Structure formats: C-alpha cells, structure tokens
Tab-separated table of C-alpha atoms in Angstrom:
chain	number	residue	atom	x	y	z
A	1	UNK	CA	9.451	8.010	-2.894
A	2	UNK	CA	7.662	11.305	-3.021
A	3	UNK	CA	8.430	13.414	0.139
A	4	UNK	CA	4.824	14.570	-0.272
A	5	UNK	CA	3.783	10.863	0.353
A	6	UNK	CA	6.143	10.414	3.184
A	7	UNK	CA	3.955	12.873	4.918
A	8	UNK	CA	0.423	11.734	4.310
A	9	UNK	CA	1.610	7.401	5.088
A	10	UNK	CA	0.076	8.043	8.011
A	11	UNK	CA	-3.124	9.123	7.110
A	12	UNK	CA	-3.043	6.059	4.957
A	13	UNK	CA	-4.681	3.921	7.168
A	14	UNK	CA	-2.706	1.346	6.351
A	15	UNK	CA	-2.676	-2.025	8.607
A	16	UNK	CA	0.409	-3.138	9.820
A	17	UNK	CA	0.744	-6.064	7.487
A	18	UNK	CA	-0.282	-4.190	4.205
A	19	UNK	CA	3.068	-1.659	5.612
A	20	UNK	CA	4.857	-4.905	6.287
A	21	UNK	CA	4.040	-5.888	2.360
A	22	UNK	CA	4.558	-2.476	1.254
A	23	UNK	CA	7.559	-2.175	3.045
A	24	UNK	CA	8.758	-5.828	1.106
A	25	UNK	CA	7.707	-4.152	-2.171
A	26	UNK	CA	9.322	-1.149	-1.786
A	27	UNK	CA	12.462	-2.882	-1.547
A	28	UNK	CA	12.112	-5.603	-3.877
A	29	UNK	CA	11.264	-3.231	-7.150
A	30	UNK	CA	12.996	-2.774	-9.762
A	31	UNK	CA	13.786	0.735	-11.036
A	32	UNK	CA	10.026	2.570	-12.599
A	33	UNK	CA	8.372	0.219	-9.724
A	34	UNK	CA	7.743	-3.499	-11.294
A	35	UNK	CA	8.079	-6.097	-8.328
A	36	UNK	CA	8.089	-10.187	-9.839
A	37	UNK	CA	7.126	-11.823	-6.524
A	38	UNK	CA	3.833	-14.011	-5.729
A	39	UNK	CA	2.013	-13.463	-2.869
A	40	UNK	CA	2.983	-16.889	-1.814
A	41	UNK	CA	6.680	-15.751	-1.869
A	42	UNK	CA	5.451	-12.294	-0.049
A	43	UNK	CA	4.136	-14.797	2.808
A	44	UNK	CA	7.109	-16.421	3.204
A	45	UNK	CA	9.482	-13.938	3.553
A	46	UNK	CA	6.996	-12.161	5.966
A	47	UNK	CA	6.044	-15.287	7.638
A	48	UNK	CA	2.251	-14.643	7.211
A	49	UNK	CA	-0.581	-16.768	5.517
A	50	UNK	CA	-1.371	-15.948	2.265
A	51	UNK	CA	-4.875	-14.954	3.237
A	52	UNK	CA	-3.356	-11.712	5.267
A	53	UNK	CA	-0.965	-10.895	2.704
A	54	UNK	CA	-4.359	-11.195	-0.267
A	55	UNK	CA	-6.037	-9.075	2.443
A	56	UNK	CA	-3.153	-6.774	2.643
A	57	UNK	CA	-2.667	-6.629	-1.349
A	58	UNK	CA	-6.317	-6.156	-1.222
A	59	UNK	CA	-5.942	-2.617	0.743
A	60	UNK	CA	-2.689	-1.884	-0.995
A	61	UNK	CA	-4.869	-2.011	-4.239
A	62	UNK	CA	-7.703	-0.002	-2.866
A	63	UNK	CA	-5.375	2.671	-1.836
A	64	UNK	CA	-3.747	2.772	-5.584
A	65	UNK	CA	-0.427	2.620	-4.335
A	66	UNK	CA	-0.429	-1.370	-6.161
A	67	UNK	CA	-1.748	-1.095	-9.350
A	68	UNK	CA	-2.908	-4.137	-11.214
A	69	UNK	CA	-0.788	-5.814	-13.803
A	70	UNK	CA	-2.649	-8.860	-14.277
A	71	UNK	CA	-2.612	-12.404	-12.871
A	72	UNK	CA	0.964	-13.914	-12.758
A	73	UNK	CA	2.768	-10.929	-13.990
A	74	UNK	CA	4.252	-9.147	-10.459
A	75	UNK	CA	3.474	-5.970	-8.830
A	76	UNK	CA	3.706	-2.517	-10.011
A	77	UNK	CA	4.029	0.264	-7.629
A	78	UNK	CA	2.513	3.187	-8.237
A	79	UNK	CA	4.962	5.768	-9.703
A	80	UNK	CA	4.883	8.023	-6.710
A	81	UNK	CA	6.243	6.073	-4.754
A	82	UNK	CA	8.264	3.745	-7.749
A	83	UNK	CA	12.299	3.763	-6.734
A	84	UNK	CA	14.414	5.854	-10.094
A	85	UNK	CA	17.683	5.086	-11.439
A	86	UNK	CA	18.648	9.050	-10.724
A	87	UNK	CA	16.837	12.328	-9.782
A	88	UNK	CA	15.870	13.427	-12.849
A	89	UNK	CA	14.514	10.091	-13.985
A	90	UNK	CA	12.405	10.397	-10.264
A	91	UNK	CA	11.251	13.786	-11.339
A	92	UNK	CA	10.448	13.184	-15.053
A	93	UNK	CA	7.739	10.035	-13.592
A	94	UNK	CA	6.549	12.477	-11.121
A	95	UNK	CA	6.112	15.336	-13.606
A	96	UNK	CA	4.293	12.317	-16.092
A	97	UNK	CA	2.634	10.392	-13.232
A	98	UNK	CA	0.843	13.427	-12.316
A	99	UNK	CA	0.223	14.472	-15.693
A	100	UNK	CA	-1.826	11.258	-16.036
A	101	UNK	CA	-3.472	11.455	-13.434
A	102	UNK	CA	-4.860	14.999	-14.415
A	103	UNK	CA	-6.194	13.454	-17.310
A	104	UNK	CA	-7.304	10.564	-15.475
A	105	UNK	CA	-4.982	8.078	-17.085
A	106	UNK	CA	-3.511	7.107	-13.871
A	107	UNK	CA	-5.403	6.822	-10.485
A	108	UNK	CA	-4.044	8.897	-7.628
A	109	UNK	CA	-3.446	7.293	-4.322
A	110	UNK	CA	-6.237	7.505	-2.322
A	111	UNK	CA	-6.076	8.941	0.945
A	112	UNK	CA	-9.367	8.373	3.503
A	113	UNK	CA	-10.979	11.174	4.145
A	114	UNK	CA	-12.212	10.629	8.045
A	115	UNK	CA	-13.268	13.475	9.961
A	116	UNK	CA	-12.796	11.011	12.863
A	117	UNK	CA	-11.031	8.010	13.360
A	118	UNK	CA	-13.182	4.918	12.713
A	119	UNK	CA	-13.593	3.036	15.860
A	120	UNK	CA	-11.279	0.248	16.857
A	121	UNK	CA	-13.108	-3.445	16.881
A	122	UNK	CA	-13.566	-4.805	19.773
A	123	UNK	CA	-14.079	-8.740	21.038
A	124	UNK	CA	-16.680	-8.547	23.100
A	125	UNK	CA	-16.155	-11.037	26.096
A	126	UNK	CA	-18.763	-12.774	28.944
A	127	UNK	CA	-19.901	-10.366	31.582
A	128	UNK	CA	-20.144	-12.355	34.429
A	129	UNK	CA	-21.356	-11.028	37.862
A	130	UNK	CA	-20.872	-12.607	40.812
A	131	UNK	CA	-24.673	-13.834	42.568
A	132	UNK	CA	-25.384	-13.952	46.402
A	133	UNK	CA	-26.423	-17.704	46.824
C-alpha cells in the first residue's frame, strides 16, 4: 500500500465496517489487487449482515478504493493500495496507476474535502419533565 495513502486513511471517512471490509480485502487479494469473495462470504467472516457489508462496499466504491468488476466476478482494489509480488512490480503500478489517472483512465481515490467535520447523528430521545401535581 502506498505510504502516501497510509497517511490520508484517516481523512477517509471511512466507517468502521467499510475498514473492517477493507481490512478483509486487503488481505484476501491476490497480487495486482483481484479479491474472488461475495459479499455473502465477506459477512460471514465479519459476522455482519449483508446489508452493512453492501452499505460498506457501497462507500468503499464511492471512495474508488473498490473498483467495479462486474456482478459475480470479485473485487478489485484499486492499484494504490493493490498488494505486489516485489518492489519494483509495486512501483511500476504506481508509476502506471497514476499515469492513468492523469489521463483519466483510472479514477483516483477520493478523499472528502470537509472544512469541518460533518456532525455526528444523533437519536433523539423523550424529554420528560417532572410536573407538580
């Protein structure tokens, strides 16, 4: 993985189940970044439903760092952060992957741009106040 990318994951936004799925990815790939696992699988081995781990893919997509192979053929990371059989294999995709993405070949992981933090949900609950009777 790109040390460059090791340094903006935070800014990633990323929810801790998309990092838990990333995280599965990441070590599941074979070498150039293809993963052959459903997200039924992902769910198991993560012990979530498959509707967080779509929602998860779903963010993982947006970001770029999954990009789309098609239905029923696996996963491909993207090739920044793709696992390389040596160094110079990891710097040759770099050198290409960012080559591409100068000429718009290949989108580059998106990183939000907030000038603030977005604010954090929260569950609004019953205000009760105790009356005189």
């Amino acid at each position: 993985m790109s040390p460059k990318l090791m340094g903006m994951l935070d800014r990633l936004r990323l929810t801790p189940n998309a990092l838990a799925v990333l995280g599965l990815l990441t070590r599941l790939q074979d070498f150039g970044g293809k993963v052959h696992i459903t997200q039924a699988d992902i769910g198991h081995q993560l012990g979530l439903h498959e509707s967080s781990v779509s929602r998860a893919m779903q963010l993982l997509t947006a970001r770029n760092l999954v990009l789309p192979l098609g239905r029923g053929r696996g996963h491909q990371l993207h090739p920044l952060i793709a696992k390389y059989e040596s160094e110079d294999r990891m710097r040759n995709a770099f050198l290409h992957a960012q080559s591409d993405i100068s000429a718009n070949c290949l989108p580059d992981i998106k990183v939000p741009r907030y000038t603030k933090k977005p604010p954090r949900r929260t569950v609004t609950k019953a205000h009760l106040v105790p009356v005189a009777s």
